[in-house]
Tab-separated table of C-alpha atoms in Angstrom:
chain	number	residue	atom	x	y	z
A	243	MET	CA	-29.722	-20.682	-10.210
A	244	ASP	CA	-29.367	-23.945	-8.325
A	245	TRP	CA	-26.117	-24.690	-10.197
A	246	LEU	CA	-24.822	-21.286	-9.163
A	247	LYS	CA	-25.689	-21.970	-5.353
A	248	ARG	CA	-24.039	-25.338	-5.675
A	249	ASP	CA	-21.011	-23.838	-7.312
A	250	ARG	CA	-20.689	-21.405	-4.471
A	251	ILE	CA	-20.975	-24.018	-1.797
A	252	ILE	CA	-18.204	-26.152	-3.553
A	253	HIS	CA	-16.090	-23.047	-3.799
A	254	ARG	CA	-16.592	-22.247	-0.153
A	255	GLN	CA	-15.818	-25.815	1.085
A	256	TRP	CA	-12.692	-25.736	-1.242
A	257	ASN	CA	-11.451	-22.591	0.293
A	258	ILE	CA	-12.028	-24.044	3.728
A	259	ALA	CA	-9.872	-27.045	2.736
A	260	VAL	CA	-7.050	-24.877	1.292
A	261	ASN	CA	-7.257	-22.456	4.339
A	262	PHE	CA	-6.923	-25.424	6.733
A	263	PHE	CA	-3.432	-26.297	5.442
A	264	MET	CA	-2.134	-22.548	5.474
A	265	PRO	CA	0.672	-21.857	7.781
A	266	ALA	CA	0.201	-19.071	10.341
A	267	ARG	CA	3.026	-17.045	8.845
A	268	ALA	CA	0.722	-16.556	5.701
A	269	LEU	CA	-1.417	-14.380	7.659
A	270	HIS	CA	1.209	-11.623	7.691
A	271	HIS	CA	2.985	-12.027	4.481
A	272	GLU	CA	0.721	-11.499	1.337
A	273	ARG	CA	3.303	-12.774	-1.285
A	274	PHE	CA	4.046	-15.921	0.899
A	275	ALA	CA	0.321	-16.427	1.386
A	276	ARG	CA	-0.209	-16.477	-2.431
A	277	LEU	CA	2.512	-18.982	-2.953
A	278	CYS	CA	1.184	-21.274	-0.201
A	279	HIS	CA	-2.255	-20.986	-1.691
A	280	ALA	CA	-1.226	-22.097	-5.198
A	281	VAL	CA	1.132	-25.052	-3.674
A	282	ILE	CA	-1.841	-26.313	-1.432
A	283	GLN	CA	-4.311	-26.127	-4.397
A	284	SER	CA	-1.892	-28.240	-6.535
A	285	TYR	CA	-1.623	-30.783	-3.645
A	286	LEU	CA	-5.543	-31.244	-3.467
A	287	PHE	CA	-5.733	-31.364	-7.229
A	288	VAL	CA	-3.348	-34.326	-7.115
A	289	VAL	CA	-5.336	-35.959	-4.339
A	290	ILE	CA	-8.564	-35.704	-6.494
A	291	VAL	CA	-7.113	-36.951	-9.549
A	292	GLY	CA	-5.408	-39.680	-7.772
A	293	ASN	CA	-8.636	-40.817	-6.129
A	294	ILE	CA	-10.463	-40.852	-9.443
A	295	LEU	CA	-7.760	-42.911	-10.957
A	296	ALA	CA	-7.594	-45.449	-8.036
A	297	LEU	CA	-11.562	-45.850	-8.109
A	298	SER	CA	-11.505	-46.188	-11.893
A	299	TYR	CA	-8.806	-48.813	-11.681
A	300	PHE	CA	-10.474	-50.683	-8.829
A	301	ALA	CA	-13.828	-50.733	-10.984
A	302	LEU	CA	-12.238	-51.806	-14.199
A	303	ARG	CA	-9.805	-54.274	-12.912
A	304	VAL	CA	-10.932	-58.038	-13.372
A	305	SER	CA	-9.129	-59.259	-10.233
A	306	PRO	CA	-7.765	-56.216	-8.432
A	307	VAL	CA	-4.959	-56.705	-5.814
A	308	TRP	CA	-5.588	-54.822	-2.641
A	309	LEU	CA	-1.832	-53.919	-2.352
A	310	GLU	CA	-1.975	-52.251	-5.583
A	311	PHE	CA	-5.065	-50.329	-4.588
A	312	VAL	CA	-3.420	-49.175	-1.231
A	313	LEU	CA	-0.180	-48.067	-2.904
A	314	LEU	CA	-2.204	-46.061	-5.433
A	315	LEU	CA	-4.124	-44.441	-2.866
A	316	GLY	CA	-0.840	-43.965	-0.853
A	317	GLY	CA	0.537	-42.054	-3.830
A	318	ALA	CA	-2.633	-40.080	-4.197
A	319	TYR	CA	-2.713	-39.049	-0.627
A	320	SER	CA	1.003	-38.236	-0.188
A	321	PRO	CA	0.365	-34.525	-0.928
A	322	VAL	CA	-1.704	-34.422	2.256
A	323	ILE	CA	1.435	-35.309	4.224
A	324	GLY	CA	3.279	-32.398	2.283
A	325	ALA	CA	0.429	-29.900	2.995
A	326	LEU	CA	0.507	-30.666	6.711
A	327	PHE	CA	4.254	-30.360	6.638
A	328	LEU	CA	3.755	-26.954	5.104
A	329	ARG	CA	1.360	-25.947	7.747
A	330	LEU	CA	3.663	-26.862	10.619
A	331	THR	CA	6.872	-25.689	9.181
A	332	ALA	CA	5.998	-22.910	6.743
A	333	LYS	CA	8.700	-24.339	4.332
A	334	ILE	CA	7.341	-24.432	0.757
A	335	SER	CA	10.546	-26.209	-0.757
A	336	ALA	CA	10.897	-28.806	1.919
A	337	SER	CA	7.030	-29.575	1.620
A	338	VAL	CA	7.168	-29.928	-2.116
A	339	VAL	CA	10.300	-32.162	-2.115
A	340	ILE	CA	8.861	-34.496	0.688
A	341	THR	CA	5.481	-34.703	-1.186
A	342	ASN	CA	7.244	-35.509	-4.437
A	343	ILE	CA	9.569	-38.203	-2.966
A	344	LEU	CA	6.649	-39.910	-1.374
A	345	GLY	CA	4.498	-39.611	-4.457
A	346	ILE	CA	7.292	-41.127	-6.599
A	347	ALA	CA	8.084	-43.845	-4.201
A	348	PHE	CA	4.334	-44.884	-4.155
A	349	VAL	CA	3.797	-44.506	-7.856
A	350	THR	CA	6.920	-46.570	-8.614
A	351	ALA	CA	6.042	-49.297	-6.350
A	352	TYR	CA	2.578	-49.420	-7.884
A	353	ALA	CA	3.981	-49.272	-11.448
A	354	LEU	CA	6.197	-52.415	-10.570
A	355	LEU	CA	3.331	-54.313	-9.257
A	356	THR	CA	1.229	-53.661	-12.523
A	357	ASN	CA	2.720	-53.381	-15.910
A	358	CYS	CA	5.771	-51.228	-15.376
A	359	LEU	CA	6.006	-48.738	-18.282
A	360	SER	CA	2.422	-49.716	-19.217
A	361	SER	CA	1.042	-48.666	-15.886
A	362	PRO	CA	-1.750	-46.037	-15.490
A	363	ALA	CA	0.261	-44.521	-12.632
A	364	ILE	CA	2.825	-43.215	-15.036
A	365	PRO	CA	0.850	-40.231	-15.713
A	366	ILE	CA	0.812	-39.328	-12.025
A	367	LEU	CA	4.526	-39.855	-11.993
A	368	PHE	CA	4.881	-36.946	-14.458
A	369	GLY	CA	2.119	-35.107	-12.594
A	370	PHE	CA	4.295	-34.919	-9.403
A	371	LEU	CA	7.186	-33.528	-11.448
A	372	VAL	CA	4.906	-30.823	-13.006
A	373	MET	CA	3.742	-30.017	-9.553
A	374	GLY	CA	7.215	-29.399	-8.152
A	375	ALA	CA	8.534	-27.565	-11.162
A	376	GLY	CA	5.563	-25.261	-11.329
A	377	PHE	CA	6.177	-23.788	-7.796
A	378	GLU	CA	9.775	-24.297	-6.812
A	379	ARG	CA	13.231	-23.122	-7.742
A	380	ARG	CA	15.467	-24.789	-10.511
A	381	VAL	CA	17.592	-26.924	-7.967
A	382	VAL	CA	14.493	-28.512	-6.621
A	383	THR	CA	12.964	-29.122	-9.952
A	384	ALA	CA	16.458	-30.693	-11.110
A	385	ILE	CA	16.379	-33.032	-7.990
A	386	LEU	CA	12.709	-34.166	-8.734
A	387	THR	CA	13.549	-34.582	-12.415
A	388	ALA	CA	16.485	-36.947	-11.417
A	389	LEU	CA	14.128	-38.919	-9.253
A	390	VAL	CA	11.551	-39.288	-11.970
A	391	ILE	CA	14.191	-40.459	-14.472
A	392	LEU	CA	15.654	-42.946	-11.985
A	393	SER	CA	12.129	-44.348	-11.351
A	394	LEU	CA	11.529	-44.665	-15.140
A	395	SER	CA	14.916	-46.313	-15.408
A	396	LEU	CA	13.991	-48.866	-12.894
A	397	LEU	CA	10.662	-49.538	-14.327
A	398	TYR	CA	12.317	-49.942	-17.842
A	399	THR	CA	14.813	-52.478	-16.355
A	400	ALA	CA	12.122	-54.315	-14.742
A	401	ASN	CA	10.005	-54.530	-17.960
A	402	GLU	CA	13.029	-55.778	-19.946
A	403	PHE	CA	14.050	-58.524	-17.507
A	404	GLY	CA	10.517	-59.503	-16.865
A	405	LEU	CA	10.601	-58.520	-13.176
A	406	ARG	CA	6.872	-58.122	-12.908
A	407	PRO	CA	3.718	-60.025	-11.903
A	408	ALA	CA	2.177	-62.352	-14.470
A	409	TYR	CA	-1.150	-60.713	-14.250
A	410	GLN	CA	-1.609	-57.682	-16.540
A	411	ILE	CA	-4.256	-55.025	-17.030
A	412	PRO	CA	-6.172	-55.449	-20.477
A	413	LEU	CA	-4.808	-52.762	-22.885
A	414	THR	CA	-8.316	-51.339	-23.432
A	415	ASN	CA	-8.797	-50.858	-19.625
A	416	LEU	CA	-5.283	-49.311	-19.445
A	417	ALA	CA	-6.057	-46.776	-22.120
A	418	LEU	CA	-9.436	-46.004	-20.402
A	419	LEU	CA	-7.671	-45.388	-17.094
A	420	GLN	CA	-5.057	-43.122	-18.561
A	421	PHE	CA	-7.629	-41.233	-20.358
A	422	LEU	CA	-9.834	-40.814	-17.424
A	423	GLY	CA	-6.811	-39.806	-15.315
A	424	LEU	CA	-5.572	-36.994	-17.765
A	425	ILE	CA	-9.205	-35.743	-18.466
A	426	ALA	CA	-9.882	-35.454	-14.614
A	427	SER	CA	-6.481	-33.600	-14.079
A	428	VAL	CA	-7.137	-31.256	-16.995
A	429	THR	CA	-10.783	-30.601	-15.943
A	430	LEU	CA	-10.042	-30.032	-12.249
A	431	MET	CA	-7.193	-27.715	-13.076
A	432	ALA	CA	-9.288	-25.751	-15.442
A	433	ILE	CA	-12.197	-25.593	-12.836
A	434	GLY	CA	-9.784	-24.304	-10.312
A	435	LEU	CA	-8.390	-21.610	-12.578
A	436	PHE	CA	-11.875	-20.545	-13.452
A	437	LEU	CA	-12.995	-20.391	-10.012
A	438	GLY	CA	-9.900	-18.470	-8.968
A	439	THR	CA	-10.225	-16.108	-11.799
A	440	LEU	CA	-13.993	-15.374	-10.732
A	441	SER	CA	-12.939	-14.874	-7.209
A	442	ARG	CA	-10.074	-12.468	-8.349
A	443	GLN	CA	-12.580	-10.657	-10.556
A	444	ALA	CA	-15.103	-10.327	-7.707
A	445	GLN	CA	-12.477	-9.038	-5.327
A	446	ARG	CA	-11.123	-6.593	-7.858
A	447	GLN	CA	-14.789	-5.293	-8.409
A	448	ARG	CA	-15.249	-4.989	-4.695
A	449	LEU	CA	-12.070	-2.995	-4.154
A	450	THR	CA	-12.839	-0.878	-7.273
A	451	GLY	CA	-16.345	-0.103	-5.839
A	452	ALA	CA	-14.994	0.493	-2.371
A	453	LEU	CA	-12.399	3.033	-4.001
A	454	THR	CA	-15.020	4.626	-6.036
A	455	GLN	CA	-17.327	5.208	-2.978
A	456	ALA	CA	-14.285	6.554	-0.989
A	457	GLN	CA	-13.371	8.965	-3.800
A	458	VAL	CA	-16.995	10.207	-4.005
A	459	ALA	CA	-17.305	10.528	-0.036
A	460	ASN	CA	-14.100	12.360	-0.104
A	461	LYS	CA	-15.161	14.781	-2.894
A	462	ALA	CA	-18.648	15.222	-1.214
A	463	LYS	CA	-16.735	15.954	2.057
A	464	THR	CA	-14.396	18.457	0.368
A	465	GLN	CA	-17.356	20.269	-1.441
A	466	PHE	CA	-19.272	20.330	1.954
A	467	LEU	CA	-16.338	21.962	3.753
A	468	ALA	CA	-15.894	24.363	0.959
A	469	ASN	CA	-19.490	25.284	0.779
A	470	MET	CA	-19.736	25.695	4.600
A	471	SER	CA	-16.714	27.691	4.765
A	472	HIS	CA	-17.975	30.228	2.139
A	473	GLU	CA	-21.309	30.359	4.069
A	474	LEU	CA	-19.448	31.220	7.199
A	475	ARG	CA	-17.164	33.774	5.891
A	476	THR	CA	-19.951	36.351	5.391
A	477	PRO	CA	-21.434	36.462	8.767
A	478	LEU	CA	-17.871	36.127	10.237
A	479	ASN	CA	-16.708	39.228	8.345
A	480	ALA	CA	-19.714	41.046	9.655
A	481	ILE	CA	-19.017	40.014	13.312
A	482	ILE	CA	-15.208	41.203	12.750
A	483	GLY	CA	-16.466	44.440	11.121
A	484	PHE	CA	-18.915	45.318	13.763
A	485	SER	CA	-16.575	44.395	16.553
A	486	GLU	CA	-14.061	46.886	15.011
A	487	LEU	CA	-16.698	49.432	15.079
A	488	LEU	CA	-17.224	48.942	18.693
A	489	LYS	CA	-13.655	48.816	19.404
A	490	ASN	CA	-12.927	52.069	17.673
A	491	GLN	CA	-16.137	53.599	19.127
A	492	MET	CA	-17.065	55.023	15.722
A	493	PHE	CA	-20.548	56.168	16.823
A	494	GLY	CA	-19.507	57.657	20.055
A	495	PRO	CA	-18.130	56.478	23.508
A	496	ILE	CA	-19.436	53.067	24.867
A	497	GLY	CA	-18.925	54.081	28.365
A	498	ASN	CA	-17.758	50.971	30.075
A	499	PRO	CA	-14.077	50.138	29.216
A	500	ARG	CA	-14.678	46.580	29.579
A	501	TYR	CA	-16.749	46.607	26.640
A	502	LEU	CA	-13.764	47.829	24.633
A	503	GLU	CA	-11.808	44.626	26.027
A	504	TYR	CA	-14.782	42.366	24.965
A	505	SER	CA	-14.917	43.844	21.350
A	506	ASP	CA	-11.125	43.319	20.977
A	507	ASP	CA	-11.561	39.675	22.149
A	508	ILE	CA	-14.411	39.236	19.677
A	509	GLN	CA	-12.277	40.592	16.818
A	510	HIS	CA	-9.291	38.626	17.754
A	511	ALA	CA	-11.421	35.413	17.876
A	512	GLY	CA	-13.070	36.295	14.781
A	513	HIS	CA	-9.691	36.561	12.902
A	514	ARG	CA	-8.490	33.274	14.285
A	515	LEU	CA	-11.823	31.564	13.027
A	516	LEU	CA	-11.380	33.129	9.661
A	517	ASN	CA	-7.834	31.950	9.396
A	518	VAL	CA	-9.033	28.331	9.950
A	519	ILE	CA	-11.810	28.708	7.395
A	520	ASP	CA	-9.281	30.046	4.857
A	521	ASP	CA	-6.991	26.958	5.713
A	522	VAL	CA	-9.995	24.667	5.077
A	523	LEU	CA	-10.810	26.297	1.844
A	524	ASP	CA	-7.156	25.908	0.774
A	525	ILE	CA	-7.289	22.306	1.624
A	526	SER	CA	-10.534	21.985	-0.538
A	527	ALA	CA	-8.843	23.781	-3.387
A	528	ILE	CA	-5.630	21.637	-3.103
A	529	GLU	CA	-7.600	18.364	-3.088
A	530	SER	CA	-9.610	19.482	-6.096
A	531	GLN	CA	-6.452	21.034	-7.684
A	532	ASP	CA	-8.536	24.158	-8.198
A	533	PHE	CA	-5.615	26.695	-7.340
A	534	GLY	CA	-5.174	28.509	-10.563
A	535	ALA	CA	-2.298	28.602	-12.964
A	536	ILE	CA	1.180	27.697	-11.655
A	537	ASP	CA	3.152	29.055	-14.584
A	538	GLU	CA	3.731	32.629	-13.480
A	539	GLU	CA	7.240	34.029	-13.582
A	540	ILE	CA	8.389	35.002	-10.051
A	541	ASP	CA	11.322	36.748	-8.766
A	542	ALA	CA	12.605	34.832	-5.784
A	543	SER	CA	14.133	37.827	-3.999
A	544	GLU	CA	10.926	39.894	-4.366
A	545	LEU	CA	8.902	36.949	-3.220
A	546	VAL	CA	10.862	36.744	0.063
A	547	ALA	CA	10.936	40.511	0.546
A	548	ALA	CA	7.070	40.568	0.139
A	549	CYS	CA	6.595	37.788	2.720
A	550	VAL	CA	9.003	39.607	5.267
A	551	SER	CA	7.130	42.914	4.782
A	552	MET	CA	3.669	41.170	5.567
A	553	LEU	CA	5.026	39.700	8.806
A	554	ALA	CA	7.515	42.517	9.993
A	555	GLY	CA	4.903	44.048	12.395
A	556	ARG	CA	4.132	40.783	14.127
A	557	PHE	CA	7.775	39.872	14.485
A	558	LYS	CA	8.338	43.306	16.031
A	559	SER	CA	5.462	43.066	18.428
A	560	SER	CA	6.761	39.688	19.531
A	561	GLU	CA	10.161	40.915	19.941
A	562	ILE	CA	11.727	38.355	17.674
A	563	THR	CA	14.197	39.200	15.048
A	564	LEU	CA	13.655	38.238	11.494
A	565	THR	CA	16.859	37.915	9.504
A	566	THR	CA	17.006	37.668	5.842
A	567	MET	CA	19.873	36.244	3.738
A	568	LEU	CA	19.529	36.238	-0.052
A	569	ALA	CA	22.112	34.845	-2.325
A	570	PRO	CA	22.920	37.191	-5.419
A	571	ASN	CA	21.369	36.689	-8.809
A	572	LEU	CA	18.634	34.267	-7.524
A	573	PRO	CA	16.946	32.811	-10.684
A	574	ARG	CA	13.240	33.469	-11.446
A	575	LEU	CA	10.694	30.782	-10.574
A	576	ARG	CA	7.749	29.382	-12.476
A	577	GLY	CA	4.618	28.859	-10.226
A	578	ALA	CA	1.558	30.428	-8.677
A	579	GLN	CA	2.835	33.568	-6.940
A	580	THR	CA	-0.022	33.595	-4.201
A	581	ARG	CA	0.682	29.981	-3.375
A	582	LEU	CA	4.522	30.301	-3.100
A	583	LYS	CA	3.979	33.386	-0.894
A	584	GLN	CA	1.633	31.332	1.172
A	585	ILE	CA	4.247	28.577	1.617
A	586	ILE	CA	6.852	31.052	2.839
A	587	VAL	CA	4.312	32.911	5.093
A	588	ASN	CA	3.074	29.722	6.732
A	589	LEU	CA	6.638	28.681	7.567
A	590	LEU	CA	7.552	31.960	8.811
A	591	GLU	CA	4.435	32.028	11.062
A	592	ASN	CA	5.172	28.725	12.353
A	593	ALA	CA	8.668	29.706	13.248
A	594	LEU	CA	7.367	32.790	14.998
A	595	LYS	CA	4.814	30.809	16.990
A	596	PHE	CA	7.201	28.623	18.562
A	597	SER	CA	10.176	31.188	19.017
A	598	PRO	CA	10.704	32.555	22.456
A	599	ALA	CA	10.821	36.347	23.089
A	600	GLY	CA	14.135	37.764	21.991
A	601	GLY	CA	14.839	34.870	19.727
A	602	GLU	CA	15.652	35.020	15.904
A	603	VAL	CA	14.233	33.534	12.933
A	604	ARG	CA	16.070	33.376	9.577
A	605	ILE	CA	15.058	33.086	6.003
A	606	HIS	CA	17.869	32.095	3.578
A	607	ALA	CA	17.358	31.826	-0.257
A	608	TYR	CA	20.036	30.246	-2.426
A	609	SER	CA	20.775	28.138	-5.487
A	610	GLY	CA	20.615	24.466	-4.717
A	611	GLU	CA	23.245	21.913	-5.611
A	612	ASN	CA	21.272	20.388	-8.502
A	613	GLY	CA	20.399	23.660	-10.300
A	614	GLY	CA	17.237	24.437	-8.301
A	615	VAL	CA	16.326	27.054	-5.599
A	616	THR	CA	16.240	26.322	-1.825
A	617	PHE	CA	14.363	28.439	0.805
A	618	GLU	CA	15.712	27.789	4.386
A	619	ILE	CA	13.666	28.920	7.343
A	620	SER	CA	15.069	28.412	10.779
A	621	ASP	CA	14.262	29.176	14.306
A	622	LEU	CA	15.756	28.723	17.783
A	623	GLY	CA	12.556	27.291	19.422
A	624	MET	CA	11.866	24.126	21.473
A	625	GLY	CA	12.507	21.704	18.530
A	626	MET	CA	11.266	18.212	18.399
A	627	VAL	CA	12.449	14.710	18.339
A	628	GLU	CA	13.016	13.071	14.774
A	629	ALA	CA	10.126	10.542	15.151
A	630	ASP	CA	7.713	13.325	15.435
A	631	ILE	CA	8.555	15.103	12.239
A	632	PRO	CA	6.419	12.955	9.803
A	633	ARG	CA	3.304	13.718	12.020
A	634	LEU	CA	3.954	17.465	11.387
A	635	LEU	CA	3.068	16.918	7.742
A	636	GLU	CA	-0.336	15.408	8.528
A	637	PRO	CA	-3.576	17.583	8.729
A	638	PHE	CA	-4.711	18.768	12.039
A	639	THR	CA	-1.556	17.517	13.888
A	640	GLN	CA	0.603	19.296	16.341
A	641	VAL	CA	3.649	18.235	18.336
A	642	HIS	CA	3.965	19.220	21.902
A	643	GLU	CA	0.171	19.639	22.001
A	644	ALA	CA	0.119	20.743	25.716
A	645	ASP	CA	2.789	23.325	24.872
A	646	SER	CA	1.322	24.666	21.704
A	647	ARG	CA	-2.374	24.773	22.783
A	648	PRO	CA	-2.007	28.653	23.674
A	649	HIS	CA	-0.777	29.266	20.103
A	650	ASP	CA	-3.202	30.038	17.305
A	651	GLY	CA	-3.821	27.357	14.662
A	652	VAL	CA	-5.239	23.828	14.390
A	653	GLY	CA	-2.186	22.152	12.686
A	654	LEU	CA	-2.844	22.946	8.940
A	655	GLY	CA	-0.070	25.370	8.169
A	656	LEU	CA	2.651	22.825	7.473
A	657	TYR	CA	0.296	20.449	5.834
A	658	ILE	CA	-0.877	23.090	3.281
A	659	ALA	CA	2.764	24.168	2.780
A	660	ASN	CA	3.994	20.790	1.963
A	661	ARG	CA	1.001	19.993	-0.377
A	662	LEU	CA	1.637	23.328	-2.247
A	663	VAL	CA	5.308	22.465	-2.519
A	664	GLU	CA	4.530	19.041	-4.037
A	665	LEU	CA	2.016	20.692	-6.631
A	666	HIS	CA	5.208	22.743	-7.603
A	667	ASP	CA	7.190	19.537	-8.090
A	668	GLY	CA	9.193	20.517	-4.994
A	669	ARG	CA	10.235	18.800	-1.607
A	670	LEU	CA	9.951	19.938	1.875
A	671	ASP	CA	12.352	18.795	4.455
A	672	ILE	CA	12.378	19.267	8.221
A	673	VAL	CA	15.389	18.975	10.506
A	674	SER	CA	14.977	19.337	14.194
A	675	ALA	CA	16.221	18.269	17.630
A	676	PRO	CA	14.856	19.078	21.194
A	677	GLY	CA	16.401	22.313	22.468
A	678	THR	CA	18.132	23.258	19.283
A	679	GLY	CA	15.282	24.607	17.104
A	680	THR	CA	13.975	23.615	13.587
A	681	LYS	CA	15.107	24.092	10.122
A	682	VAL	CA	12.686	23.719	7.235
A	683	TYR	CA	14.036	23.483	3.687
A	684	VAL	CA	11.931	24.076	0.666
A	685	HIS	CA	13.581	22.800	-2.543
A	686	PHE	CA	12.253	23.713	-6.103
A	687	PRO	CA	13.905	21.704	-8.826
A	688	GLU	CA	15.667	23.091	-11.843
A	689	GLU	CA	12.606	22.366	-14.060
A	690	ARG	CA	10.866	25.099	-12.070
A	691	LEU	CA	13.267	27.808	-13.169
A	692	VAL	CA	12.808	30.253	-15.771
A	693	PRO	CA	15.822	29.981	-18.178
A	694	ALA	CA	18.179	33.017	-17.952
A	695	PRO	CA	18.097	35.213	-21.181
A	696	VAL	CA	21.047	34.603	-23.468
């Protein structure tokens, strides 16, 4: 396990070196950060390979010239200048161009001082070209290629006309240096790719594990809410039933009329709590997709009529007019009848809740432009600003909380309606403005229609 520990230490130190050169902009742009990470790694690889080549040359050369050694190290460390430029300017293209120009200049000078085209620096010259071509655009690659060709032409000319020092590196040493440089480059690149692959695999496993845990926790939460809601329904129904017995004085007069008021309050509060429990059960059923079949044939006109009939008494007691407008020959829908009814009832209740006394709520059903069916529910309530509309489709969220607090509900009606619409392949849109009321459009696509008999 010692090798694994050492490998982790080396990998950590390598990441520290790479992160040191990362520009500040990379913290906020993931794609840019990945590009910078790849470029900086290539810079550091060139530095390592260049150092190995320089040290190998210094060790094997019979009479090393310090100027040659300095130039070779200069070429090896030119990527550090490019990395610093990248950190300060956050410009990848300019950084790669500067790095390659410096590297090519150093390598060309070194090659002229050694054996021109036989110089062990030639592999590094092509290495700079590969580094630029691997991470930059075609224009930059063309410029770098032209510089390399120009350098090789100069070296060839110097070689042909004897413009080189009298001393030469022995051929065996030259071959060994080139072999060491290429092997070191390939080995380091392979190690870097291997470590990067291990890092990505570990990160992917961590993300997969975290996602699995989140899904398990969410499923457990949903199941817990469903179980608790079922457990609460039985005693709550008993409370509502007994409060109704007291309110109606089924077993004789109670005596004090205040008890009648209290029993009415108990019954009203019980119904409110029962509605919340039903909403929680609906959410758990939606999240687990346990809501029954959604392929029943439903008459759109009858669906609206049933919803209006259910709420007619509440609209009348609230002194709010409910107007129905149905287009002729509405097509039949495919879906879960109870869920479609729940969508319209939730939207009508929401419109009723925020409509002033003497106001009007309209429900309009008609064929959509794309061949589907649209249900439009509008009210003349307080409305809202456009920025608040997305919040309405989140669970347990209400707009104008101070104003809506006296109303029933905990902010689940629109969320449930929207989720049920999505499960029927539809779309729910809200249009509103302060003081002008709200319009909710429920669109069902043509795929949800029952074909008319031929």
